[in-house]
mmCIF file of C-alpha atoms in Angstrom:
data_model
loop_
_atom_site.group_PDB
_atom_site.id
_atom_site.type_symbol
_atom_site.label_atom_id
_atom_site.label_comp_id
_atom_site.label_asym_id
_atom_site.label_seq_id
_atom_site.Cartn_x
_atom_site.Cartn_y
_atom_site.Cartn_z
ATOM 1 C CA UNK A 17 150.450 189.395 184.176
ATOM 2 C CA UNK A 18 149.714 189.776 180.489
ATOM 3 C CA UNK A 19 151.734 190.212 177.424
ATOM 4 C CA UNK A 20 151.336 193.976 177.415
ATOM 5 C CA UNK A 21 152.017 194.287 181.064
ATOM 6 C CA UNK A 22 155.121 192.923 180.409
ATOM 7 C CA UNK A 23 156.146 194.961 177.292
ATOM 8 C CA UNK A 24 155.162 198.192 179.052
ATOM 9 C CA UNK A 25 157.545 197.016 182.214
ATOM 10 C CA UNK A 26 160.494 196.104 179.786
ATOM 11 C CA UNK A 27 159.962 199.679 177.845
ATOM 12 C CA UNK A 28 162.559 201.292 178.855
ATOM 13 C CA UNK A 29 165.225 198.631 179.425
ATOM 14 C CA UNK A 30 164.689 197.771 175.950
ATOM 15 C CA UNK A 31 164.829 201.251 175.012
ATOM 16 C CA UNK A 32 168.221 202.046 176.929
ATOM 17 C CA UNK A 33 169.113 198.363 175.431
ATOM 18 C CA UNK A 34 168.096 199.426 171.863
ATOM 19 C CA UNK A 35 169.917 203.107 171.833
ATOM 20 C CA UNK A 36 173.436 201.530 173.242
ATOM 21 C CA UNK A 37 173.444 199.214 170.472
ATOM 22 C CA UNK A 38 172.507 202.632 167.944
ATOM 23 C CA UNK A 39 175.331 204.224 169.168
ATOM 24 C CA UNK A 40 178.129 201.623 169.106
ATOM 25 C CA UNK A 41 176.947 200.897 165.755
ATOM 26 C CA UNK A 42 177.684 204.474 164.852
ATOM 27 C CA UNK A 43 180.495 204.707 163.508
ATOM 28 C CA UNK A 44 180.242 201.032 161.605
ATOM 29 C CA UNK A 45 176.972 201.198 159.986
ATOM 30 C CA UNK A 46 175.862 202.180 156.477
ATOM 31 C CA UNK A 47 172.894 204.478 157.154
ATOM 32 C CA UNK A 48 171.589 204.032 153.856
ATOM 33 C CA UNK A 49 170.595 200.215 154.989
ATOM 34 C CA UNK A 50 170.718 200.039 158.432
ATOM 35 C CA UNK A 51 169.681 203.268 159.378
ATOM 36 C CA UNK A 52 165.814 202.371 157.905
ATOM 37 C CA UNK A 53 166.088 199.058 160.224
ATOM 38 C CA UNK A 54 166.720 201.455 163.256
ATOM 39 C CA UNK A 55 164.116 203.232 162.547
ATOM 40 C CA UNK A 56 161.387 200.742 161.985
ATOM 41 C CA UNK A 57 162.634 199.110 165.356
ATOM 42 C CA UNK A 58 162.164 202.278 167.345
ATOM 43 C CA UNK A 59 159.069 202.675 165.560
ATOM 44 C CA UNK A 60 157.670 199.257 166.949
ATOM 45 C CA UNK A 61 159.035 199.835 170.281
ATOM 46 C CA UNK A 62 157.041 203.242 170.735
ATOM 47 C CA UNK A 63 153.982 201.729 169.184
ATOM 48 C CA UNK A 64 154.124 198.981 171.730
ATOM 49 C CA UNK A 65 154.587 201.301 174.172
ATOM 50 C CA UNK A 66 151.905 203.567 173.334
ATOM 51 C CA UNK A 67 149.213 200.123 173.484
ATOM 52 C CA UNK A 68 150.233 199.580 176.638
ATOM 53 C CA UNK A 69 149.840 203.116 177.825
ATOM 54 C CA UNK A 70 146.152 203.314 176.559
ATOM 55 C CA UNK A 71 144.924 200.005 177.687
ATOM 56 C CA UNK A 72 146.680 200.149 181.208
ATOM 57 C CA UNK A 73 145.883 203.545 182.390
ATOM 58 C CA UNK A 74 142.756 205.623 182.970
ATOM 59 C CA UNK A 75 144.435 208.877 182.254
ATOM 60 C CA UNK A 76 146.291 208.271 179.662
ATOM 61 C CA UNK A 77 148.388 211.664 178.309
ATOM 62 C CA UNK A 78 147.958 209.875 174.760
ATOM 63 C CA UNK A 79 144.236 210.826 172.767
ATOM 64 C CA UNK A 80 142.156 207.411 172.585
ATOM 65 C CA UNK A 81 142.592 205.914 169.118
ATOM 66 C CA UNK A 82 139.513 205.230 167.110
ATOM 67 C CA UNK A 83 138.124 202.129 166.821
ATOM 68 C CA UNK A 84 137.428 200.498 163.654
ATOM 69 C CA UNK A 85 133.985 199.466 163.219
#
C-alpha cells in the first residue's frame, strides 16, 4: 500500500471527521481567523483527494493535469 492509497481510503472519514469539527465550532469561532484555516484545510483535503483519483484510476471523471516540463 502506498501513501496515496492510503489518503484516498481515509478521504472520506477525514472528510466526515473534518466537517463535524466545522460545525461544532460554529457557533464558537471567529470567521474572520478561523474561517481562512477551514478553508485552506478543506482545500488540502480535496487536493489530496483529487492526486489520488488521477494516479489510481484509469477513468478518472477529473481532466489529466498538465505536466510541467
Amino acid at each position: 500500500m502506498n501513501f496515496l492509497t492510503i489518503i484516498g481510503a481515509a478521504f472520506p472519514v477525514v472528510l466526515a471527521y473534518v466537517t463535524v469539527i466545522w460545525l461544532l465550532s460554529l457557533p464558537k469561532k471567529d470567521a474572520s481567523i478561523v474561517g481562512i484555516s477551514w478553508g485552506l484545510g478543506f482545500v488540502q483535503i480535496k487536493s489530496q483527494y483529487r492526486e489520488y483519483v488521477e494516479n489510481t484510476s484509469a477513468f478518472s471523471p477529473l481532466p489529466p493535469r498538465r505536466k510541467k516540463s
